[in-house]
Amino acid sequence: STEVGGAARRLKGVSTSTFDAADENDYDTEPIGFFISLLAFVALALYLRMLILFRGFLKFGALINMVIQILIDMLPLGMLLLIVIVAFSFSLSVMLRHSAIGVIIGYSDQPVEWDFAYSLFFTMNMGLYASFDPGVMDQYPQVNFLYQTFMVLTQIV
């Protein structure tokens, strides 16, 4: 049992010295390691490679070639949308860098340090999923204006 637990920790990319024997079956608190992440990406790459191999079949070949051509043609649009998202994320990051935003949106009882990654996450949730806490909009009207502008521009793009 200890040997299996140690092997699982090594596969997950987690050091065996960080966990006690009592925590051996508690995998919810362990981080996802490098090897498990690599395994997930390899599985995805293999399935995508399998789609490429379908180009040799008569029925699937035309469909796969059409999907690949659509993806290639959408690259400029994707780059433009990415630039708009990153631009609004930077402006949101500059605007809310010194605010107590973590307390407002309820993620913690301490202010969260606002960085670009958090800003990108917040912008993606606001724009793509419309999932955000309206308390931020009530507290900061500039964020409301920025959000409305972002939604108009992403609809145009």
PDB file of C-alpha atoms in Angstrom, residues 2-151:
ATOM      1  CA  THR A   2       2.827   2.378   0.837  1.00  0.00           C
ATOM      2  CA  GLU A   3       4.593   1.388  -2.350  1.00  0.00           C
ATOM      3  CA  VAL A   4       1.486   2.152  -4.427  1.00  0.00           C
ATOM      4  CA  GLY A   5       0.985   5.499  -2.658  1.00  0.00           C
ATOM      5  CA  GLY A   6       4.607   6.466  -3.303  1.00  0.00           C
ATOM      6  CA  ALA A   7       4.292   5.490  -6.956  1.00  0.00           C
ATOM      7  CA  ALA A   8       1.121   7.566  -7.292  1.00  0.00           C
ATOM      8  CA  ARG A   9       2.873  10.551  -5.750  1.00  0.00           C
ATOM      9  CA  ARG A  10       5.822  10.170  -8.114  1.00  0.00           C
ATOM     10  CA  LEU A  11       3.473   9.965 -11.114  1.00  0.00           C
ATOM     11  CA  LYS A  12       1.671  13.055  -9.938  1.00  0.00           C
ATOM     12  CA  GLY A  13       5.006  14.837  -9.673  1.00  0.00           C
ATOM     13  CA  VAL A  14       4.628  15.414  -5.946  1.00  0.00           C
ATOM     14  CA  SER A  15       7.494  14.924  -3.565  1.00  0.00           C
ATOM     15  CA  THR A  16       7.000  11.983  -1.198  1.00  0.00           C
ATOM     16  CA  SER A  17       8.386  13.955   1.717  1.00  0.00           C
ATOM     17  CA  THR A  18       5.562  16.515   1.664  1.00  0.00           C
ATOM     18  CA  PHE A  19       2.810  14.094   2.719  1.00  0.00           C
ATOM     19  CA  ASP A  20       2.358  12.034   5.866  1.00  0.00           C
ATOM     20  CA  ALA A  21       1.191   8.430   5.867  1.00  0.00           C
ATOM     21  CA  ALA A  22      -2.167   9.613   7.246  1.00  0.00           C
ATOM     22  CA  ASP A  23      -2.702  11.735   4.139  1.00  0.00           C
ATOM     23  CA  GLU A  24      -1.923   8.911   1.731  1.00  0.00           C
ATOM     24  CA  ASN A  25      -5.504   8.472   0.498  1.00  0.00           C
ATOM     25  CA  ASP A  26      -6.344  12.169   0.568  1.00  0.00           C
ATOM     26  CA  TYR A  27      -5.733  13.050  -3.085  1.00  0.00           C
ATOM     27  CA  ASP A  28      -8.065  16.057  -3.070  1.00  0.00           C
ATOM     28  CA  THR A  29      -5.455  18.267  -1.410  1.00  0.00           C
ATOM     29  CA  GLU A  30      -2.528  17.187  -3.573  1.00  0.00           C
ATOM     30  CA  PRO A  31      -1.571  19.389  -6.498  1.00  0.00           C
ATOM     31  CA  ILE A  32      -1.692  18.012 -10.005  1.00  0.00           C
ATOM     32  CA  GLY A  33       1.885  17.225 -10.884  1.00  0.00           C
ATOM     33  CA  PHE A  34       3.888  17.713 -14.033  1.00  0.00           C
ATOM     34  CA  PHE A  35       3.629  14.110 -15.228  1.00  0.00           C
ATOM     35  CA  ILE A  36      -0.161  13.950 -14.934  1.00  0.00           C
ATOM     36  CA  SER A  37      -0.425  17.245 -16.807  1.00  0.00           C
ATOM     37  CA  LEU A  38       1.937  15.930 -19.470  1.00  0.00           C
ATOM     38  CA  LEU A  39      -0.093  12.721 -19.718  1.00  0.00           C
ATOM     39  CA  ALA A  40      -3.292  14.720 -20.279  1.00  0.00           C
ATOM     40  CA  PHE A  41      -1.684  16.773 -23.052  1.00  0.00           C
ATOM     41  CA  VAL A  42      -0.251  13.638 -24.680  1.00  0.00           C
ATOM     42  CA  ALA A  43      -3.700  11.989 -24.664  1.00  0.00           C
ATOM     43  CA  LEU A  44      -5.207  15.069 -26.300  1.00  0.00           C
ATOM     44  CA  ALA A  45      -2.421  15.181 -28.898  1.00  0.00           C
ATOM     45  CA  LEU A  46      -2.945  11.511 -29.737  1.00  0.00           C
ATOM     46  CA  TYR A  47      -6.643  12.026 -30.374  1.00  0.00           C
ATOM     47  CA  LEU A  48      -5.917  15.050 -32.546  1.00  0.00           C
ATOM     48  CA  ARG A  49      -3.337  12.979 -34.429  1.00  0.00           C
ATOM     49  CA  MET A  50      -5.990  10.323 -34.947  1.00  0.00           C
ATOM     50  CA  LEU A  51      -8.205  12.972 -36.571  1.00  0.00           C
ATOM     51  CA  ILE A  52      -5.373  13.808 -38.966  1.00  0.00           C
ATOM     52  CA  LEU A  53      -5.084  10.129 -39.888  1.00  0.00           C
ATOM     53  CA  PHE A  54      -8.764  10.130 -40.894  1.00  0.00           C
ATOM     54  CA  ARG A  55      -7.862  12.315 -43.881  1.00  0.00           C
ATOM     55  CA  GLY A  56      -7.014   9.141 -45.748  1.00  0.00           C
ATOM     56  CA  PHE A  57     -10.609   7.916 -45.701  1.00  0.00           C
ATOM     57  CA  LEU A  58     -13.016   9.034 -48.378  1.00  0.00           C
ATOM     58  CA  LYS A  59     -15.899  10.124 -46.127  1.00  0.00           C
ATOM     59  CA  PHE A  60     -13.843  11.584 -43.276  1.00  0.00           C
ATOM     60  CA  GLY A  61     -11.132  13.127 -45.452  1.00  0.00           C
ATOM     61  CA  ALA A  62     -13.254  15.934 -46.861  1.00  0.00           C
ATOM     62  CA  LEU A  63     -14.689  16.749 -43.429  1.00  0.00           C
ATOM     63  CA  ILE A  64     -11.292  16.829 -41.717  1.00  0.00           C
ATOM     64  CA  ASN A  65      -9.772  18.954 -44.496  1.00  0.00           C
ATOM     65  CA  MET A  66     -12.698  21.371 -44.257  1.00  0.00           C
ATOM     66  CA  VAL A  67     -12.324  21.715 -40.473  1.00  0.00           C
ATOM     67  CA  ILE A  68      -8.572  22.294 -40.798  1.00  0.00           C
ATOM     68  CA  GLN A  69      -9.131  24.951 -43.476  1.00  0.00           C
ATOM     69  CA  ILE A  70     -11.752  26.701 -41.326  1.00  0.00           C
ATOM     70  CA  LEU A  71      -9.348  26.775 -38.374  1.00  0.00           C
ATOM     71  CA  ILE A  72      -6.562  28.181 -40.557  1.00  0.00           C
ATOM     72  CA  ASP A  73      -8.886  30.857 -41.948  1.00  0.00           C
ATOM     73  CA  MET A  74      -9.994  31.824 -38.422  1.00  0.00           C
ATOM     74  CA  LEU A  75      -6.452  32.511 -37.167  1.00  0.00           C
ATOM     75  CA  PRO A  76      -6.487  36.267 -37.986  1.00  0.00           C
ATOM     76  CA  LEU A  77      -9.853  36.673 -36.255  1.00  0.00           C
ATOM     77  CA  GLY A  78      -8.575  34.748 -33.251  1.00  0.00           C
ATOM     78  CA  MET A  79      -5.479  36.934 -33.057  1.00  0.00           C
ATOM     79  CA  LEU A  80      -7.599  40.098 -33.223  1.00  0.00           C
ATOM     80  CA  LEU A  81      -9.887  38.808 -30.466  1.00  0.00           C
ATOM     81  CA  LEU A  82      -6.864  37.834 -28.370  1.00  0.00           C
ATOM     82  CA  ILE A  83      -5.407  41.323 -28.753  1.00  0.00           C
ATOM     83  CA  VAL A  84      -8.712  42.898 -27.654  1.00  0.00           C
ATOM     84  CA  ILE A  85      -8.961  40.588 -24.623  1.00  0.00           C
ATOM     85  CA  VAL A  86      -5.349  41.223 -23.567  1.00  0.00           C
ATOM     86  CA  ALA A  87      -5.755  44.987 -24.025  1.00  0.00           C
ATOM     87  CA  PHE A  88      -8.830  45.109 -21.809  1.00  0.00           C
ATOM     88  CA  SER A  89      -7.147  42.815 -19.290  1.00  0.00           C
ATOM     89  CA  PHE A  90      -4.206  45.190 -19.018  1.00  0.00           C
ATOM     90  CA  SER A  91      -6.492  48.189 -18.606  1.00  0.00           C
ATOM     91  CA  LEU A  92      -8.503  46.358 -15.942  1.00  0.00           C
ATOM     92  CA  SER A  93      -5.274  45.382 -14.220  1.00  0.00           C
ATOM     93  CA  VAL A  94      -4.060  48.981 -14.170  1.00  0.00           C
ATOM     94  CA  MET A  95      -7.431  50.226 -12.942  1.00  0.00           C
ATOM     95  CA  LEU A  96      -7.904  47.742 -10.114  1.00  0.00           C
ATOM     96  CA  ARG A  97      -4.332  47.131  -8.990  1.00  0.00           C
ATOM     97  CA  HIS A  98      -4.739  48.978  -5.691  1.00  0.00           C
ATOM     98  CA  SER A  99      -8.318  48.038  -4.847  1.00  0.00           C
ATOM     99  CA  ALA A 100      -9.737  45.644  -2.291  1.00  0.00           C
ATOM    100  CA  ILE A 101     -11.285  43.563  -5.030  1.00  0.00           C
ATOM    101  CA  GLY A 102     -10.898  40.220  -3.271  1.00  0.00           C
ATOM    102  CA  VAL A 103     -13.180  41.329  -0.470  1.00  0.00           C
ATOM    103  CA  ILE A 104     -15.757  42.752  -2.881  1.00  0.00           C
ATOM    104  CA  ILE A 105     -16.208  39.669  -5.035  1.00  0.00           C
ATOM    105  CA  GLY A 106     -16.063  37.315  -2.086  1.00  0.00           C
ATOM    106  CA  TYR A 107     -13.081  35.169  -3.026  1.00  0.00           C
ATOM    107  CA  SER A 108     -11.408  35.851   0.286  1.00  0.00           C
ATOM    108  CA  ASP A 109     -11.677  37.999   3.371  1.00  0.00           C
ATOM    109  CA  GLN A 110      -8.359  39.635   2.521  1.00  0.00           C
ATOM    110  CA  PRO A 111      -7.713  41.888  -0.475  1.00  0.00           C
ATOM    111  CA  VAL A 112      -6.363  39.889  -3.383  1.00  0.00           C
ATOM    112  CA  GLU A 113      -3.278  41.282  -5.035  1.00  0.00           C
ATOM    113  CA  TRP A 114      -4.404  42.189  -8.520  1.00  0.00           C
ATOM    114  CA  ASP A 115      -2.063  40.962 -11.215  1.00  0.00           C
ATOM    115  CA  PHE A 116      -2.350  40.414 -14.935  1.00  0.00           C
ATOM    116  CA  ALA A 117      -3.260  36.718 -14.677  1.00  0.00           C
ATOM    117  CA  TYR A 118      -6.148  37.495 -12.345  1.00  0.00           C
ATOM    118  CA  SER A 119      -7.196  40.317 -14.642  1.00  0.00           C
ATOM    119  CA  LEU A 120      -7.142  38.013 -17.667  1.00  0.00           C
ATOM    120  CA  PHE A 121      -9.246  35.472 -15.776  1.00  0.00           C
ATOM    121  CA  PHE A 122     -11.709  38.175 -14.734  1.00  0.00           C
ATOM    122  CA  THR A 123     -11.950  39.570 -18.289  1.00  0.00           C
ATOM    123  CA  MET A 124     -12.500  36.132 -19.800  1.00  0.00           C
ATOM    124  CA  ASN A 125     -15.276  35.424 -17.309  1.00  0.00           C
ATOM    125  CA  MET A 126     -16.882  38.804 -17.932  1.00  0.00           C
ATOM    126  CA  GLY A 127     -16.711  38.676 -21.705  1.00  0.00           C
ATOM    127  CA  LEU A 128     -17.055  35.072 -22.720  1.00  0.00           C
ATOM    128  CA  TYR A 129     -19.221  33.624 -19.979  1.00  0.00           C
ATOM    129  CA  ALA A 130     -20.872  36.754 -18.531  1.00  0.00           C
ATOM    130  CA  SER A 131     -20.029  35.312 -15.129  1.00  0.00           C
ATOM    131  CA  PHE A 132     -18.930  37.975 -12.680  1.00  0.00           C
ATOM    132  CA  ASP A 133     -20.042  39.568  -9.449  1.00  0.00           C
ATOM    133  CA  PRO A 134     -21.972  42.804 -10.055  1.00  0.00           C
ATOM    134  CA  GLY A 135     -20.517  44.166  -6.798  1.00  0.00           C
ATOM    135  CA  VAL A 136     -17.430  45.168  -8.747  1.00  0.00           C
ATOM    136  CA  MET A 137     -19.579  47.155 -11.166  1.00  0.00           C
ATOM    137  CA  ASP A 138     -21.404  48.879  -8.297  1.00  0.00           C
ATOM    138  CA  GLN A 139     -18.196  49.718  -6.455  1.00  0.00           C
ATOM    139  CA  TYR A 140     -16.245  50.966  -9.462  1.00  0.00           C
ATOM    140  CA  PRO A 141     -18.230  52.681 -12.255  1.00  0.00           C
ATOM    141  CA  GLN A 142     -15.082  52.823 -14.406  1.00  0.00           C
ATOM    142  CA  VAL A 143     -15.090  49.014 -14.506  1.00  0.00           C
ATOM    143  CA  ASN A 144     -18.714  49.108 -15.624  1.00  0.00           C
ATOM    144  CA  PHE A 145     -17.808  51.463 -18.482  1.00  0.00           C
ATOM    145  CA  LEU A 146     -14.811  49.285 -19.371  1.00  0.00           C
ATOM    146  CA  TYR A 147     -16.995  46.184 -19.362  1.00  0.00           C
ATOM    147  CA  GLN A 148     -19.624  47.760 -21.597  1.00  0.00           C
ATOM    148  CA  THR A 149     -16.961  48.924 -24.047  1.00  0.00           C
ATOM    149  CA  PHE A 150     -15.373  45.469 -24.026  1.00  0.00           C
ATOM    150  CA  MET A 151     -18.695  43.782 -24.771  1.00  0.00           C
TER     151      MET A 151
END
